[in-house]
Short mmCIF file of C-alpha atoms and ligand atoms in Angstrom, two decimals:
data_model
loop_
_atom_site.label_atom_id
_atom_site.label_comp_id
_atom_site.label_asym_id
_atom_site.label_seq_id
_atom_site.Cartn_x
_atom_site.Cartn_y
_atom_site.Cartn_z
CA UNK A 1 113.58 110.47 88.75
CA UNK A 2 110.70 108.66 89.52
CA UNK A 3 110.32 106.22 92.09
CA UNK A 4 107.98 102.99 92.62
CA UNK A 5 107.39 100.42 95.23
CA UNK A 6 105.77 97.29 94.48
CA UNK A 7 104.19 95.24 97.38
CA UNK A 8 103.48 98.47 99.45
CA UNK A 9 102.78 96.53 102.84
CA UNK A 10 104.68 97.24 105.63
CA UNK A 11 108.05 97.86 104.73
CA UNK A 12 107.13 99.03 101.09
CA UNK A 13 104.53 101.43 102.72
CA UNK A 14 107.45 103.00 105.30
CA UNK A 15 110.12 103.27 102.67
CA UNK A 16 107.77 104.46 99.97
CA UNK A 17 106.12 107.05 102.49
CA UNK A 18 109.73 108.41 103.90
CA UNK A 19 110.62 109.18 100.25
CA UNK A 20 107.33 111.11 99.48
CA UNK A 21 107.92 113.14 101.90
CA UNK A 22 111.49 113.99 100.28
CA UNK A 23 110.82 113.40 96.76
CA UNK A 24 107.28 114.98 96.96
CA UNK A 25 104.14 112.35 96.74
CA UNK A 26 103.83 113.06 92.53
CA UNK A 27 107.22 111.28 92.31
CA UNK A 28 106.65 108.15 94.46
CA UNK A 29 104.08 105.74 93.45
CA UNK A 30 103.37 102.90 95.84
CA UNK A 31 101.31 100.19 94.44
CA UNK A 32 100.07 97.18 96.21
CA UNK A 33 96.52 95.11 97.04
CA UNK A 34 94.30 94.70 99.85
CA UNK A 35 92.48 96.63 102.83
CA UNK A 36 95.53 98.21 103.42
CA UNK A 37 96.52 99.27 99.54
CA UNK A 38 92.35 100.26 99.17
CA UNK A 39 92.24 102.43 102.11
CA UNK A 40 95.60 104.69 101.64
CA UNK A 41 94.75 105.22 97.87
CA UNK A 42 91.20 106.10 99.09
CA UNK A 43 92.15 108.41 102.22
CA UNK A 44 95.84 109.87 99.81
CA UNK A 45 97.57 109.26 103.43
CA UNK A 46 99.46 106.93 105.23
CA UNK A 47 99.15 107.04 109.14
CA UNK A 48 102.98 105.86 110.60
CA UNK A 49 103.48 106.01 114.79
CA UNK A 50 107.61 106.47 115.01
CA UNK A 51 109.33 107.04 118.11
CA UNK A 52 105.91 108.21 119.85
CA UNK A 53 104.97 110.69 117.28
CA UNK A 54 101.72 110.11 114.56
CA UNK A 55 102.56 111.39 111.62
CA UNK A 56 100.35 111.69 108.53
CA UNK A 57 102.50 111.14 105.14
CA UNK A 58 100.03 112.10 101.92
CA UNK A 59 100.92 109.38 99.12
CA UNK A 60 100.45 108.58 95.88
CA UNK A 61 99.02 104.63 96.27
CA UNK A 62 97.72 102.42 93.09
CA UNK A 63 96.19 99.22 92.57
CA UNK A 64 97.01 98.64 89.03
CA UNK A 65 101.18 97.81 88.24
CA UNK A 66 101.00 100.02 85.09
CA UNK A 67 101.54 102.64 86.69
CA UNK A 68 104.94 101.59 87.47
CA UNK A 69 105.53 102.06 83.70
CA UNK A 70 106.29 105.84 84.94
CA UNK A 71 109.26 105.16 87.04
CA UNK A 72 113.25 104.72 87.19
CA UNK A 73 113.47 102.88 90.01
CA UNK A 74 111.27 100.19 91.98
CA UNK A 75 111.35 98.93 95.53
CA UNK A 76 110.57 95.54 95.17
CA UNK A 77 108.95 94.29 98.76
CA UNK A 78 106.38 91.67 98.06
CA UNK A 79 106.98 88.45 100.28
CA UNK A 80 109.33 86.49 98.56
CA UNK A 81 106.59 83.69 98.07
CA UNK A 82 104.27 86.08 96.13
CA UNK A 83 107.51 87.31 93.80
CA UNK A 84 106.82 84.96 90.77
CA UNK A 85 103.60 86.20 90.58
CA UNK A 86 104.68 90.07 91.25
CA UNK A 87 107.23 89.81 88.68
CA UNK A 88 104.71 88.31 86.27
CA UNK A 89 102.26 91.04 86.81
CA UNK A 90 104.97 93.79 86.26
CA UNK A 91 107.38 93.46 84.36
CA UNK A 92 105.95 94.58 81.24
CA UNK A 93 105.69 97.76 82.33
CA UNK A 94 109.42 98.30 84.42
CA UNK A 95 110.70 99.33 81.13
CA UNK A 96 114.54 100.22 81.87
CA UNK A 97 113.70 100.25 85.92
CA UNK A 98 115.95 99.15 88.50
CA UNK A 99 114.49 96.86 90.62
CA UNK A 100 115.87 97.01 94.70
CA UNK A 101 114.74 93.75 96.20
CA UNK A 102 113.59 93.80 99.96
CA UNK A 103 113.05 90.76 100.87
CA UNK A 104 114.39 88.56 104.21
CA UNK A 105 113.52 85.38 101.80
CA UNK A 106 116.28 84.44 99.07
CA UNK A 107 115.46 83.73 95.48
CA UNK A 108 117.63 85.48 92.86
CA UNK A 109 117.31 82.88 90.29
CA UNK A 110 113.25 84.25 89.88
CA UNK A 111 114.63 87.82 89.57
CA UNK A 112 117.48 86.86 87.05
CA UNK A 113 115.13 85.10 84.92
CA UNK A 114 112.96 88.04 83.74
CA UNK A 115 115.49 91.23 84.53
CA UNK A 116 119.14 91.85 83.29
CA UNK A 117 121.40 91.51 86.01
CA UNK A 118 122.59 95.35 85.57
CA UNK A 119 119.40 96.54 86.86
CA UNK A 120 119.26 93.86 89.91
CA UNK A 121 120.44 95.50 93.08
CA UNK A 122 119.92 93.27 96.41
CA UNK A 123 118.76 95.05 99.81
CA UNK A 124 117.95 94.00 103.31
CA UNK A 125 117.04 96.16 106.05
CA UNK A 126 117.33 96.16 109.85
CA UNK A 127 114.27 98.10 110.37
CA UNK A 128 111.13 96.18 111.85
CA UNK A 129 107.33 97.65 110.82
CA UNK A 130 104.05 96.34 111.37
CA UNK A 131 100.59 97.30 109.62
CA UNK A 132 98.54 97.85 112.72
CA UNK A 133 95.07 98.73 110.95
CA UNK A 134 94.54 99.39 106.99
CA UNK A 135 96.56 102.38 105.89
CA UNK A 136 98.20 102.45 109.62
CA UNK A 137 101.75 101.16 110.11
CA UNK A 138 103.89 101.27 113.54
CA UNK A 139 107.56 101.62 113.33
CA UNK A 140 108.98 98.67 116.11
CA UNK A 141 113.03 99.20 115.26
CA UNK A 142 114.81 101.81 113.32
CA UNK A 143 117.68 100.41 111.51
CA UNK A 144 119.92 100.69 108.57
CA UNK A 145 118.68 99.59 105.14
CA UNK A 146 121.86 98.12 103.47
CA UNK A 147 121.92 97.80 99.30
CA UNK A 148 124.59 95.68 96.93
CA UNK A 149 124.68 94.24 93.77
CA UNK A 150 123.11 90.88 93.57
CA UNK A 151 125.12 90.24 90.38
CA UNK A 152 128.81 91.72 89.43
CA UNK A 153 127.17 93.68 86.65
CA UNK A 154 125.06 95.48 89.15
CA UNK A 155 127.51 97.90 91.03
CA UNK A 156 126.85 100.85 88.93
CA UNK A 157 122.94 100.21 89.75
CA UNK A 158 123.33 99.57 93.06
CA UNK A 159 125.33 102.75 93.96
CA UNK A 160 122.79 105.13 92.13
CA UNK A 161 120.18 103.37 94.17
CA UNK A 162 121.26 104.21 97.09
CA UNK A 163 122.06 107.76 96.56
CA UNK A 164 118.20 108.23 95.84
CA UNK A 165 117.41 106.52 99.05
CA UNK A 166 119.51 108.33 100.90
CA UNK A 167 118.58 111.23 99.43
CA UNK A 168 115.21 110.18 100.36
CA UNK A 169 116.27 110.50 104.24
CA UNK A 170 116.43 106.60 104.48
CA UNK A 171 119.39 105.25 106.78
CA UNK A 172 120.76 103.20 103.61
CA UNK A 173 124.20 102.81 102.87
CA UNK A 174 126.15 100.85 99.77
CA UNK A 175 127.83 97.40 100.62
CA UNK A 176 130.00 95.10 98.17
CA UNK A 177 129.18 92.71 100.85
CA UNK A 178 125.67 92.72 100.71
CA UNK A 179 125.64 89.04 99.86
CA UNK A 180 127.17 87.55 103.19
CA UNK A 181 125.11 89.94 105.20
CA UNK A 182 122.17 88.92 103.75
CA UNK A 183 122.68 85.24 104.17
CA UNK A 184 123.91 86.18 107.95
CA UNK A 185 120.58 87.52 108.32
CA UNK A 186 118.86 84.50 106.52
CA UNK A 187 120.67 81.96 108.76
CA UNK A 188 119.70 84.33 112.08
CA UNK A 189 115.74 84.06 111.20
CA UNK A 190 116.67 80.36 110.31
CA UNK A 191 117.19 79.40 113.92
CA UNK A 192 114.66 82.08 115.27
CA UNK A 193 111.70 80.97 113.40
CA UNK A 194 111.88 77.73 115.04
CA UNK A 195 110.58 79.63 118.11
CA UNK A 196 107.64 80.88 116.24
CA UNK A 197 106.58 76.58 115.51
CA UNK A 198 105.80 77.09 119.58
CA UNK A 199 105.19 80.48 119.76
CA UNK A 200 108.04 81.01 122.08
CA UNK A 201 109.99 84.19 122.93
CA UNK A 202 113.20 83.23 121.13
CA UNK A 203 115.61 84.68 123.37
CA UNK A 204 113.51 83.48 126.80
CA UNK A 205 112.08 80.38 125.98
CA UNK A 206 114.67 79.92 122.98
CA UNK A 207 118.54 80.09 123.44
CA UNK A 208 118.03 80.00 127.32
CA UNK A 209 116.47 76.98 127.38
CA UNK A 210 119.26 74.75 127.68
CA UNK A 211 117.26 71.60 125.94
CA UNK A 212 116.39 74.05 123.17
CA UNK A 213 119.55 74.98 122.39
CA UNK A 214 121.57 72.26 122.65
CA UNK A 215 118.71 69.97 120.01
CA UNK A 216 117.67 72.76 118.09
CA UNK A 217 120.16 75.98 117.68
CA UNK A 218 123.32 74.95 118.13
CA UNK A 219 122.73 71.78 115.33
CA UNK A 220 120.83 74.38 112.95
CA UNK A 221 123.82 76.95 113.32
CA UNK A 222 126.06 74.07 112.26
CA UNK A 223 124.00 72.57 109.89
CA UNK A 224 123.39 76.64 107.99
CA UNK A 225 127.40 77.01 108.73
CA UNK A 226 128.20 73.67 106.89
CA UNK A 227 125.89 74.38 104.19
CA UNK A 228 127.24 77.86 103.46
CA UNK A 229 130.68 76.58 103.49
CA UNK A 230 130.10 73.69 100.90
CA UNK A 231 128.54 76.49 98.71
CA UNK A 232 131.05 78.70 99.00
CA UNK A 233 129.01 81.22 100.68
CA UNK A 234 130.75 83.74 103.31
CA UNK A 235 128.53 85.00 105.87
CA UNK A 236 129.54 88.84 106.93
CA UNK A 237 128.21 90.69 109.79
CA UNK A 238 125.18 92.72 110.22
CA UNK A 239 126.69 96.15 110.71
CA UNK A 240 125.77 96.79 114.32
CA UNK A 241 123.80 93.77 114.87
CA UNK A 242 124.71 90.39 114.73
CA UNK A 243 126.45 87.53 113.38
CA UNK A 244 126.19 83.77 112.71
CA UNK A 245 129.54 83.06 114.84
CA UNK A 246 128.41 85.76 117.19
CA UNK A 247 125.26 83.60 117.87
CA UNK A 248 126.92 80.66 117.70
CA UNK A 249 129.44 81.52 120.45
CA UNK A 250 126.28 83.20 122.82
CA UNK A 251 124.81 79.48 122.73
CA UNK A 252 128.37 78.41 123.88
CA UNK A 253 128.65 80.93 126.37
CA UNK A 254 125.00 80.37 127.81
CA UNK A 255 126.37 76.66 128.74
CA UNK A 256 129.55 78.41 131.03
CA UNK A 257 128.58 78.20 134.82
CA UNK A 258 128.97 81.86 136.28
CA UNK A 259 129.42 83.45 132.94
CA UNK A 260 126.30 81.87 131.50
CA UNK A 261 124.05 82.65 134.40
CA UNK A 262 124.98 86.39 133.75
CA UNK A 263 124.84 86.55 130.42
CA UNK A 264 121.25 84.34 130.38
CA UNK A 265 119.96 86.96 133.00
CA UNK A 266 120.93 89.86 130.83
CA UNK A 267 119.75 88.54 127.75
CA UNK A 268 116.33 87.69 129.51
CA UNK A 269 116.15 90.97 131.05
CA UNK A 270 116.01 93.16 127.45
CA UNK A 271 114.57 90.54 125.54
CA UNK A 272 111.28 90.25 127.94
CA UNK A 273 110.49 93.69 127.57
CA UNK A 274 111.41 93.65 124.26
CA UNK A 275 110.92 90.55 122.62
CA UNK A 276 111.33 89.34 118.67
CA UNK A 277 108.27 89.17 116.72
CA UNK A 278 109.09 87.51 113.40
CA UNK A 279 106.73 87.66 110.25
CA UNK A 280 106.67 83.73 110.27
CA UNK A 281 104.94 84.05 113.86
CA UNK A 282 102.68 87.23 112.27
CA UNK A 283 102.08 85.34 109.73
CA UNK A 284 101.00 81.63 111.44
CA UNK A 285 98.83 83.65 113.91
CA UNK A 286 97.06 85.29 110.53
CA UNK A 287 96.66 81.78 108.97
CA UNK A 288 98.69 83.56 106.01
CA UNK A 289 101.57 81.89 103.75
CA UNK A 290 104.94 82.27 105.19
CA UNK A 291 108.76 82.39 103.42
CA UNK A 292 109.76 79.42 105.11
CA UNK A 293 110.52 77.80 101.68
CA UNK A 294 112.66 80.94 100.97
CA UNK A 295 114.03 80.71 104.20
CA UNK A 296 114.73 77.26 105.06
CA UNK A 297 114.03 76.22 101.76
CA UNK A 298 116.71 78.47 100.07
CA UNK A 299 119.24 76.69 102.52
CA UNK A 300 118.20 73.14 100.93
CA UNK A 301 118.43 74.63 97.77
CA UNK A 302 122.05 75.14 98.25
CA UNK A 303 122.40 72.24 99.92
CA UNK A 304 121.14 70.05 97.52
CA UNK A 305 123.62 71.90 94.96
CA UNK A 306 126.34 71.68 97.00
CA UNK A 307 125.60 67.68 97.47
CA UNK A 308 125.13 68.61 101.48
CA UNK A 309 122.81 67.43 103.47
CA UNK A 310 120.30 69.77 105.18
CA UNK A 311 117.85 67.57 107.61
CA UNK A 312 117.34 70.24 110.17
CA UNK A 313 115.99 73.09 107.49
CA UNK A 314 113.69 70.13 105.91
CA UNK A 315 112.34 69.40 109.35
CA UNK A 316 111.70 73.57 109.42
CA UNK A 317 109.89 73.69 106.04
CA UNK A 318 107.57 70.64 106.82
CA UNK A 319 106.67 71.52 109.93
CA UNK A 320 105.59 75.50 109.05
CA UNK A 321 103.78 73.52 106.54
CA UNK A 322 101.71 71.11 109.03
CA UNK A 323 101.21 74.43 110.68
CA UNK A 324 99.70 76.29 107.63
CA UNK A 325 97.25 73.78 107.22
CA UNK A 326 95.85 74.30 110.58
CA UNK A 327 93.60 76.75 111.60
CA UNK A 328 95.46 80.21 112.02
CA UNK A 329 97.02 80.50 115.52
CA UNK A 330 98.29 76.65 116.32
CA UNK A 331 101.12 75.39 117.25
CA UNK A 332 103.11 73.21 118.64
CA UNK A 333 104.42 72.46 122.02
CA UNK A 334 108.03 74.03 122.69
CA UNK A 335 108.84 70.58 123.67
CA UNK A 336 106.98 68.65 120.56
CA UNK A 337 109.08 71.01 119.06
CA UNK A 338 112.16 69.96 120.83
CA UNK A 339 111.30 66.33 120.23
CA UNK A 340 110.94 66.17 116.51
CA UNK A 341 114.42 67.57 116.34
CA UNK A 342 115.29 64.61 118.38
CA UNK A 343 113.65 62.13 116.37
CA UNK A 344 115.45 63.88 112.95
CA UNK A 345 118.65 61.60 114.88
CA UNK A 346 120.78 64.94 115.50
CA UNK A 347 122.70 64.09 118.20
CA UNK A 348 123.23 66.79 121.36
CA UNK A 349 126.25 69.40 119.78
CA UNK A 350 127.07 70.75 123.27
CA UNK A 351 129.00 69.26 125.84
CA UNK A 352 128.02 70.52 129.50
CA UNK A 353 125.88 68.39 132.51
CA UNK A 354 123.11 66.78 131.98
CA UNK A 355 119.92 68.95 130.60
CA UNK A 356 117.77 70.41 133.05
CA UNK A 357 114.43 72.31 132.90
CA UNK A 358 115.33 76.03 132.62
N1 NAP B 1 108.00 94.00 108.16
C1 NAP B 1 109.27 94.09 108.54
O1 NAP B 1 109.58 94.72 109.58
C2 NAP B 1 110.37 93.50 107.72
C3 NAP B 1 111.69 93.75 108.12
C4 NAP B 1 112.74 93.27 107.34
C5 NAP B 1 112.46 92.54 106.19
N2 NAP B 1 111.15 92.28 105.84
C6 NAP B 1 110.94 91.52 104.61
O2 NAP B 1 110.41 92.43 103.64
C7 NAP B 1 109.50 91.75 102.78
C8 NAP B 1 108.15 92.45 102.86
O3 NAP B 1 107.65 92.30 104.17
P1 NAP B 1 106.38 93.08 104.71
O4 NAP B 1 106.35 92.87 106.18
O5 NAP B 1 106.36 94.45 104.17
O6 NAP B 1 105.21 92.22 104.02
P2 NAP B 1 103.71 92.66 103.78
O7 NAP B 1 103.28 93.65 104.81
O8 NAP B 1 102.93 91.41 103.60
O9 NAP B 1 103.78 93.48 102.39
C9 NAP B 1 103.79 92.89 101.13
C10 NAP B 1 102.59 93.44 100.39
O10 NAP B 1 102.71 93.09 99.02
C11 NAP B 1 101.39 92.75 98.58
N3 NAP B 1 101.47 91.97 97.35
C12 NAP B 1 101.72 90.65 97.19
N4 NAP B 1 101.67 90.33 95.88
C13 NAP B 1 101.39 91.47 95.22
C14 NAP B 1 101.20 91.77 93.86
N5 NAP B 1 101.27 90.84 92.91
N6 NAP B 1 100.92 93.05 93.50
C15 NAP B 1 100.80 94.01 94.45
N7 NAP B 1 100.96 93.78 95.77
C16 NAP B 1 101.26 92.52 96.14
C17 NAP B 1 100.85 91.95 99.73
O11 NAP B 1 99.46 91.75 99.63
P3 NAP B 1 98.85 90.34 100.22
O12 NAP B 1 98.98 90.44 101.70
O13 NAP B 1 97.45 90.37 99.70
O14 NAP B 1 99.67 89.23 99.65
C18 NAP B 1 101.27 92.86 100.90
O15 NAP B 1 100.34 93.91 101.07
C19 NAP B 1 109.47 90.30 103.28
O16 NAP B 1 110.37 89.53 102.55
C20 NAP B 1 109.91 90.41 104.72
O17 NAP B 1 110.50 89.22 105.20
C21 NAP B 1 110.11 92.74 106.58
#
């Protein structure tokens, strides 16, 4: 067995370089483009910082996607707006591969256009990396990586992969729900990238901010919640983490007199020390192309299929987009924020007093 990873950034480079050091680094090929693809295949080594330790992983890295003509099995973990291009590049040479998608960004209609659905398994994990310096990468948050089919004729595929990444040492397990948990997770960074428009702490200067929640999270929840329902989308929990509901009832909660203080001050206390950082925000601050339109966008999509409106998630998409066509590291105001929701005519979802400044 041979495996691949195409897109070795962050998450590619982590997964690929845990499975070297199982599989051996002849048997893992990583291939992806850049300062940080040019240095690793230069140096043979990837430099990962995990729970306070440096550890130096030797890897097999290419440039060129032919080389994925060698392998069984490919991690898939380009963004999901360079996939058309990524798929393009490679699939001539994936042969009989199976193809695990990474990806927080939805778009399964790309995949299913150029690979038979038997060989499509869907993935998301709960682990959070960062690429602090060419060929360096930081582990933030160790998590579970969770695979499915993304189509019924994918079980078989999906199984096998996950035996070889578990195998591998990875924290992956096999889910026949991998769907809903993946579109739980899409509607979570849904509401929390509208924190990154103002470069706010989502929990902090997010949820607790009473004005914030009440224009902004509590009508996106409802307007993801309604979407998913008139597409006949369930929404399952992230084993161990969260939940749409779950995050829906925390807004409620916040808005409770002595139960809401609490919870507010707990919330604030672990999420100052340890706040969010979502790739939308990374990506903003490094002037680079985000997933909103695989984000937001994917919720329109479904929308617009399901004859649903979606307001809020167009407001998302076209405002990332003003954003990407400034210079890299604006933003807006969390209240210019606050007030274009207002202006999209959402009324207030949450009962309570009158707003005040939090
Ligand atoms: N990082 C995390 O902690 C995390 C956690 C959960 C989920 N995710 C999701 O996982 C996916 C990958 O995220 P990431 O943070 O690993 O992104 P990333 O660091 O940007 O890695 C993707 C890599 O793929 C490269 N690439 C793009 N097109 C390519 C092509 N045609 N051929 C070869 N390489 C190509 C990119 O190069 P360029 O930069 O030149 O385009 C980049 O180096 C995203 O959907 C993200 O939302 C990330």
């Amino acid at each position: 067995m041979k495996i691949g990873v195409l897109g070795a950034g962050a998450v590619g480079s982590f997964l690929g370089g845990l499975l070297a050091l199982r599989y051996g680094p002849e048997n893992v090929i990583l291939v992806g483009r850049g300062a940080h693809a040019e240095t690793v295949r230069t140096r043979g080594y990837l430099v990962l910082s995990a729970r306070g330790k440096v550890h130096k992983i030797p890897v097999r890295f290419e440039l060129d996607p032919r080389n994925l003509a060698e392998t069984n099995l490919v991690i898939f973990c380009v963004k999901s707006h360079a996939t058309a291009e990524a798929l393009h590049q490679a699939q001539p040479y994936l042969q009989n591969a199976t193809l695990v998608v990474i990806q927080n960004g939805i778009c399964d209609y790309l995949f299913s256009e150029r690979i038979p659905q038997d060989r499509l398994v869907a993935g998301t994990t709960a682990i959070n990396v960062a690429i602090t310096a060419p060929g360096e990468l930081a582990l933030q948050l160790d998590g579970f990586t969770m695979l499915g089919p993304m189509f019924p004729q994918a079980v078989q595929a999906a199984r096998a992969a996950t035996d070889v990444l578990a195998g591998g040492g990875l924290r992956a397990f096999f889910t026949p729900e991998i769907h809903g948990i993946r579109y739980t997770k899409l509607g979570i960074n849904a509401v929390g990238y509208v924190s990154c428009l103002s470069a706010s702490n989502f929990i902090s200067e997010g949820l607790l901010c009473r004005e914030w929640r009440r224009r902004i999270a509590i009508p996106l929840l409802q307007e993801i919640l309604g979407v998913y329902q008139a597409a006949g989308i369930q929404p399952r929990p992230i084993p161990g983490r969260s939940s749409l509901t779950g995050l829906a009832r925390v807004c409620r909660t916040l808005d409770l007199p002595v139960i809401g203080n609490f919870l507010g001050w707990g919330l604030r206390r672990l999420f100052d020390r340890r706040p969010i950082i979502f790739s939308l925000y990374q990506d903003l601050l490094a002037g680079k192309k985000t997933e909103v339109d695989y984000i937001h966008g994917e919720i329109v999509r479904l929308a617009k299929l399901a004859n649903q409106p979606a307001p809020l998630c167009e407001l998302v998409i076209n405002l990332v987009h003003e954003l990407e066509k400034k210079p890299p590291g604006t933003f807006f105001t969390r209240e210019e924020v606050i007030d274009r929701f207002s202006a999209a005519g959402v009324a207030p979802l949450s009962g309570g007093p009158a707003p005040r400044k939090e």
